Short mmCIF file of C-alpha atoms (C1' of nucleotides) in Angstrom, two decimals:
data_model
loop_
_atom_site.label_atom_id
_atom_site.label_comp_id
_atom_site.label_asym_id
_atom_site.label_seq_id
_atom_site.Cartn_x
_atom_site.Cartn_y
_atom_site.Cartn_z
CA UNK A 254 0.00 0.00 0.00
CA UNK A 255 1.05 3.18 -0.64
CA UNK A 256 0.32 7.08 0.04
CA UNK A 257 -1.92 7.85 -2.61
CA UNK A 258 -3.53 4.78 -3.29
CA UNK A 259 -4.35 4.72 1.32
CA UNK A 260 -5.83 8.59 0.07
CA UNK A 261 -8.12 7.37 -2.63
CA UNK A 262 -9.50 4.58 -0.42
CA UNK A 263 -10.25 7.05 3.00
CA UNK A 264 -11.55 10.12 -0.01
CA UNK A 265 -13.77 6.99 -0.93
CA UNK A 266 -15.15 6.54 2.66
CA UNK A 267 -14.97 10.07 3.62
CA UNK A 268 -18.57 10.44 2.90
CA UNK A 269 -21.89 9.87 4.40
CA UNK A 270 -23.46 8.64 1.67
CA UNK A 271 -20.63 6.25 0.80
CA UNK A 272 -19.62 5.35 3.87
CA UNK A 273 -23.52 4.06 4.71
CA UNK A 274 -22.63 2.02 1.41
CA UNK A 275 -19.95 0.92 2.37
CA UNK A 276 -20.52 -0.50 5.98
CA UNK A 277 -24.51 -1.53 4.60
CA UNK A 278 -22.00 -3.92 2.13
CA UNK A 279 -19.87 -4.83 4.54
CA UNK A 280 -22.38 -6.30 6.74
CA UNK A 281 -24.07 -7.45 3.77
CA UNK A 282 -21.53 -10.26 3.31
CA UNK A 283 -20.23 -12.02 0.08
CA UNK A 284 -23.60 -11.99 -1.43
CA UNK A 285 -23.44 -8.44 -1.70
CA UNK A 286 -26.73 -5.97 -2.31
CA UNK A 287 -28.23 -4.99 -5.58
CA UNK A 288 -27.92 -1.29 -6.64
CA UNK A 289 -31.88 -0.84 -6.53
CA UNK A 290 -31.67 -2.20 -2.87
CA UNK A 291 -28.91 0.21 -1.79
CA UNK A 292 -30.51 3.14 -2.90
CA UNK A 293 -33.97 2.18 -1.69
CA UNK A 294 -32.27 1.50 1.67
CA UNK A 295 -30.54 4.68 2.07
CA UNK A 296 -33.12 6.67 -0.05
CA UNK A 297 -30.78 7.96 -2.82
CA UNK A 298 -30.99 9.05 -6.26
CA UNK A 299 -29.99 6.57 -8.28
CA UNK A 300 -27.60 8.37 -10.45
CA UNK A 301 -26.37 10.47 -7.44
CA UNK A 302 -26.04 6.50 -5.91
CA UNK A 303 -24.14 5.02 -9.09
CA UNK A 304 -21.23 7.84 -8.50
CA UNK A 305 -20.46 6.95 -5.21
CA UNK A 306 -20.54 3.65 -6.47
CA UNK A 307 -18.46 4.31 -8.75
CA UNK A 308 -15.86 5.80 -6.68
CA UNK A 309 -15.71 2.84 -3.86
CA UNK A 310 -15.08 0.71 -6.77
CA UNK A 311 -12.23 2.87 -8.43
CA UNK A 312 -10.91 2.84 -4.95
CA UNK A 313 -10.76 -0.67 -4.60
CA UNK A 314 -13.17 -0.72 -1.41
CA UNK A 315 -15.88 -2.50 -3.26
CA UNK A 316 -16.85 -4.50 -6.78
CA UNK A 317 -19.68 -5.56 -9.02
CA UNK A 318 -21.21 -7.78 -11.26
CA UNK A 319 -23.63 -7.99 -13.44
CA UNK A 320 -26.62 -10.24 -12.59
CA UNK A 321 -29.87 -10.40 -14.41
CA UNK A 322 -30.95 -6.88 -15.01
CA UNK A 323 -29.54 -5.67 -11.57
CA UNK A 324 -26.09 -5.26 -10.34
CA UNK A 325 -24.78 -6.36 -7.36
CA UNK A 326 -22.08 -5.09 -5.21
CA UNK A 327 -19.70 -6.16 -2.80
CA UNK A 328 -17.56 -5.04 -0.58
CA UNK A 329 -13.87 -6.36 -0.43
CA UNK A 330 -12.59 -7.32 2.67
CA UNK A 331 -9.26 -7.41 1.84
CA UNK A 332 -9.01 -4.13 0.85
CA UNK A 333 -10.45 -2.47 4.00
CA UNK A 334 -7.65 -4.73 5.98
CA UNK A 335 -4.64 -3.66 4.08
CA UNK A 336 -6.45 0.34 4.53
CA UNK A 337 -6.34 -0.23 7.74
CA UNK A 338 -3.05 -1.69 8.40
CA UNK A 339 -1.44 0.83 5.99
CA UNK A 340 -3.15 3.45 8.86
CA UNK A 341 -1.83 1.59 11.64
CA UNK A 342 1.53 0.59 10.84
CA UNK A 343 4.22 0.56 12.99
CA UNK A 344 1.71 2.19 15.40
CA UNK A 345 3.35 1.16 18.50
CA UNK A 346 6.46 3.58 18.39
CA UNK A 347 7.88 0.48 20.41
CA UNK A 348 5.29 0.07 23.12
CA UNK A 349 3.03 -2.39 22.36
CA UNK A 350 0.59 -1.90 25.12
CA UNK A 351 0.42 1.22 22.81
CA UNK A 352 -1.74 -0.46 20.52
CA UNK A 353 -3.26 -3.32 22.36
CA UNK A 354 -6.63 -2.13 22.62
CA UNK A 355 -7.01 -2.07 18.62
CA UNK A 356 -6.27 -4.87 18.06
CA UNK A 357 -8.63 -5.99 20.95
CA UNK A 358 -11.45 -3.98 19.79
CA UNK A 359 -11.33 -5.59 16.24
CA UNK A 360 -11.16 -9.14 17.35
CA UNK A 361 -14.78 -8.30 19.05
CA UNK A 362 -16.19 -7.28 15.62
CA UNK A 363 -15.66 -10.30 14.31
CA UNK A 364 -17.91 -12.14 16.50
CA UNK B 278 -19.53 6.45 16.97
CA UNK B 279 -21.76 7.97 14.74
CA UNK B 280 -21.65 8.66 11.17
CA UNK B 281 -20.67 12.28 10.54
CA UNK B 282 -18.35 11.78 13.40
CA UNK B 283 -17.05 9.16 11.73
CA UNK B 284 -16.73 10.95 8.20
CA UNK B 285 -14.72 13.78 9.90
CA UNK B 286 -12.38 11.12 10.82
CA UNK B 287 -12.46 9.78 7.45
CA UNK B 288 -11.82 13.17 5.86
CA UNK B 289 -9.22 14.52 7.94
CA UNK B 290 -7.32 11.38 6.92
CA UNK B 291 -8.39 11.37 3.45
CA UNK B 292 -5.67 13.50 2.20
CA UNK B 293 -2.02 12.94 1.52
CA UNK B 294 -0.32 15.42 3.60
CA UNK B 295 -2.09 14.74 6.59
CA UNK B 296 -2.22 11.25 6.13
CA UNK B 297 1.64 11.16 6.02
CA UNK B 298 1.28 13.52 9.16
CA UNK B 299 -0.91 11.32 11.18
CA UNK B 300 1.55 8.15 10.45
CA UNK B 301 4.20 9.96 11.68
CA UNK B 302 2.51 10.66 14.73
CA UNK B 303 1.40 6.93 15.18
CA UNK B 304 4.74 5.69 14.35
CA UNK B 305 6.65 8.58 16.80
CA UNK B 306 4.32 6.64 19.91
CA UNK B 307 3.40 8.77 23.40
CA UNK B 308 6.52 11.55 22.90
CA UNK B 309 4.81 12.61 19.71
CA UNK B 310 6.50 15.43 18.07
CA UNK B 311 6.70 19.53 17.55
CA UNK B 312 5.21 21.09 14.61
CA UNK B 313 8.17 22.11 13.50
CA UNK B 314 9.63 19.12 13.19
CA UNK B 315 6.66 17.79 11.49
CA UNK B 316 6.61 20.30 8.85
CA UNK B 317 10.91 19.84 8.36
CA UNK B 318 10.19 16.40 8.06
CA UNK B 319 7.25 16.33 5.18
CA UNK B 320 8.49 20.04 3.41
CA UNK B 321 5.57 21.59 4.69
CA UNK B 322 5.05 25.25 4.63
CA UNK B 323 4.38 26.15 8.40
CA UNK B 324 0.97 27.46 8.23
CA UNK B 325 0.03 24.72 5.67
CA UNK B 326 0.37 22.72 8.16
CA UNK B 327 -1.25 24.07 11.07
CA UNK B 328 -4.42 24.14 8.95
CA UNK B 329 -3.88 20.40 8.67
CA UNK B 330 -3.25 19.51 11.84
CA UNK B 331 -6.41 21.93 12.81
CA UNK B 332 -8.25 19.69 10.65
CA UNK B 333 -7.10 16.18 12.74
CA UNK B 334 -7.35 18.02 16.36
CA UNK B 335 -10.82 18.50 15.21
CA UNK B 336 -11.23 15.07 14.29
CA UNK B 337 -10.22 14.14 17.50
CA UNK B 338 -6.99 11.90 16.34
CA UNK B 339 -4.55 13.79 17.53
CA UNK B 340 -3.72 16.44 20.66
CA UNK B 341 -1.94 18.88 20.99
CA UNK B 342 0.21 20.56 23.96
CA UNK B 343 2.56 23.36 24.28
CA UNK B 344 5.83 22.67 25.36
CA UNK B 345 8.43 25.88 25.29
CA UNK B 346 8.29 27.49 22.22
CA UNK B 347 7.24 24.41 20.78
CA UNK B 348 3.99 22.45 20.63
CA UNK B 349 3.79 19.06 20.54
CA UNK B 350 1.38 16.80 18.67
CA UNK B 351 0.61 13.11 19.69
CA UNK B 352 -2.03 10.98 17.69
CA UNK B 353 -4.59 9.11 19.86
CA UNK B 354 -4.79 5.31 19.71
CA UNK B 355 -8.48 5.07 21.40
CA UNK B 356 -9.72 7.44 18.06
CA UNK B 357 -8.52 5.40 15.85
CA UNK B 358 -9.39 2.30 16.97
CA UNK B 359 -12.81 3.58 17.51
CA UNK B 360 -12.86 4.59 13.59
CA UNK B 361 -11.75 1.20 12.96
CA UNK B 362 -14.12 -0.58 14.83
CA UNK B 363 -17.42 1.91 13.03
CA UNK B 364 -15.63 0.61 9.71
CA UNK B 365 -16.00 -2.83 10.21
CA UNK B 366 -18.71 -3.25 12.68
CA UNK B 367 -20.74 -6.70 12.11
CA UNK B 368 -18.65 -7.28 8.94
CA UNK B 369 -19.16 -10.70 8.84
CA UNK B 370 -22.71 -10.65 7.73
CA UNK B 371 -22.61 -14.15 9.88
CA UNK B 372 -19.58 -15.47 8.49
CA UNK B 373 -16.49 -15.24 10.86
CA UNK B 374 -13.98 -16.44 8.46
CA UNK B 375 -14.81 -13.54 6.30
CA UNK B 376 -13.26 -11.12 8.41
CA UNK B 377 -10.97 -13.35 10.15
CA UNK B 378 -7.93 -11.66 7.87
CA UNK B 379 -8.62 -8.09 8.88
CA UNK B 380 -7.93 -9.20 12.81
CA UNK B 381 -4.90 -11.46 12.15
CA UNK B 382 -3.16 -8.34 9.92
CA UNK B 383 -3.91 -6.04 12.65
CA UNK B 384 -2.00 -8.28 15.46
CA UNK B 385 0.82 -8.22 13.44
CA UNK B 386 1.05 -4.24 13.42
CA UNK B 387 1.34 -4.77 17.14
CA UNK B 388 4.88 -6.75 17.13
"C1'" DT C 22 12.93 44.73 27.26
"C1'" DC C 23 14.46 43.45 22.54
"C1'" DG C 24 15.34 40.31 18.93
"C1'" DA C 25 14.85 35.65 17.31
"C1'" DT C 26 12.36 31.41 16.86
"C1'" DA C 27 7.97 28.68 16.73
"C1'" DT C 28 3.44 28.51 15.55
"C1'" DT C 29 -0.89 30.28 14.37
"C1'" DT C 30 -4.46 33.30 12.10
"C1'" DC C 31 -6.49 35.75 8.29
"C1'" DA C 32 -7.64 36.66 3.55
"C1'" DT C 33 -7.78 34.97 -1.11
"C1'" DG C 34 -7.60 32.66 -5.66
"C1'" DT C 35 -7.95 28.16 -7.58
"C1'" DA C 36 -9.34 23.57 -8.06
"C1'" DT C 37 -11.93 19.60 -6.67
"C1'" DT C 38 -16.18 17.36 -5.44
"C1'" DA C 39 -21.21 16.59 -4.65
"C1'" DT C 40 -25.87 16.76 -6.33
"C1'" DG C 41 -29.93 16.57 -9.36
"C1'" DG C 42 -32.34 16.65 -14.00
"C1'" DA C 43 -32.58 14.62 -18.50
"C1'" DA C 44 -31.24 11.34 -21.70
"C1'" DT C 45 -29.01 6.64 -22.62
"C1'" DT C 46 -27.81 1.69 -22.31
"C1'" DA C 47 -28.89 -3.06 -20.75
"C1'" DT C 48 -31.98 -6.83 -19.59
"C1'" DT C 49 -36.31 -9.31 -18.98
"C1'" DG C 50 -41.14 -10.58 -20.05
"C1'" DG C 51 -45.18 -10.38 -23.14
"C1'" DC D 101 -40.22 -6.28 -31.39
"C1'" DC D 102 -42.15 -3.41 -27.69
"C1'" DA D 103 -42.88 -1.92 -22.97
"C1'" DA D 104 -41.07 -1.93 -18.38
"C1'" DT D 105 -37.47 -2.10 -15.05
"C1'" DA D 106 -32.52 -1.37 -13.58
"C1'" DA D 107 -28.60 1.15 -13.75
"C1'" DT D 108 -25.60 4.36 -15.84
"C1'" DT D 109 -23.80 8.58 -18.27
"C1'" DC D 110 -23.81 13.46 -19.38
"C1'" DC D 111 -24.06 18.04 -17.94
"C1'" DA D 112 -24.61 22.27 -15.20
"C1'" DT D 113 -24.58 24.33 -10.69
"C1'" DA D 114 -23.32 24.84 -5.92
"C1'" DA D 115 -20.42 23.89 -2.22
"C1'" DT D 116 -15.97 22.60 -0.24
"C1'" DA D 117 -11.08 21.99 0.20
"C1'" DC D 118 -6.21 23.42 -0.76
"C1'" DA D 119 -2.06 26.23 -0.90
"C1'" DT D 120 0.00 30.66 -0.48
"C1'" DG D 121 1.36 35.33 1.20
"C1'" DA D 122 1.24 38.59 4.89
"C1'" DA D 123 0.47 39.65 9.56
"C1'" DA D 124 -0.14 38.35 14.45
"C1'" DT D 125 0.76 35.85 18.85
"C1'" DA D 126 3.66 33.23 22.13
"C1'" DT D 127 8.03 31.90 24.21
"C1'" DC D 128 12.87 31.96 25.04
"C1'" DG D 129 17.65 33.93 25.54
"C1'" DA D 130 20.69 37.99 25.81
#
DNA sequence: TCGATATTTCATGTATTATGGAATTATTGG
DNA sequence: CCAATAATTCCATAATACATGAAATATCGA
């Protein structure tokens, strides 16, 4: 990961809209949501919906495919992680107790 | 954590400069470091950089403190890890070993 | 107190980004 | 093939963010 790429994925999530999208996919799972079901779900224009889309997936955050007349999304999980670790790294400064409690707080999520 | 606060967070870190500034801060640990030595260290104009760091006080992931002439910025662990945690909260849309990666990445930033 | 250093504040021009309307492409069912 | 549904693209406008120059405030050392 570097600099600019870390920028374009936070610009990506550095909005209401798309972050709701985001996290709504997230917790969606692997089978993902359909871009009629995002919208109606966070009651957004479509079109204004398809350009946030657009940018989580230009970002990396998130992909699609094609299915029937809709199209689904998904978010990628391994992109969030490397994100994150990119805004984490080395976080310690060479006290781990540092950052214990992040680590601790994201093996809770996961339950 | 809610969602605008959430999206400051997002947006304070969503650009290069202060990204690069906030890593240094993780990476620098409890001491943190001056202003000026933040701004020597990225080729920062001075007040360029006080607007950024303005913009992460706000955002709550980093303090600030006056020492001397100086003033000295430290990033806050509990923040971020509260960002984090709003990122990824119930990402496993009932699948654990979906999310399993993002935890095992982030005990690694830890060593 | 005076000069030097460190940092911040203010004002401003420029560029980027978000949003909504209208038209367009893609797919299914009759 | 035609109508309906789903999603996207194009375009104009409004709002926001960024970097810079000049001036102001705070602290230290002589």
């Amino acid at each position: 990961m570097e600099l600019l790429e870390a920028t374009r994925g936070l610009s990506a999530l550095a909005q209401p809209s798309r972050l709701q999208v985001f996290r709504l996919l997230i917790q969606a799972g692997p089978e993902g949501l359909a871009a009629g079901d995002i919208a109606r779900s966070l009651t957004l224009a479509p079109n204004t919906l398809t350009a946030q889309l657009h940018i989580l997936v230009e970002a990396g955050l998130i992909h699609s495919e094609r299915l029937g007349r809709n199209v689904i999304y998904r978010a990628d999980p391994e992109a969030i992680t490397q994100l994150v670790t990119y805004l984490v790294e080395d976080c310690c400064g060479g006290r781990p107790e540092v950052c214990a409690p992040l680590s601790a707080v994201l093996e809770l999520s996961c339950s």
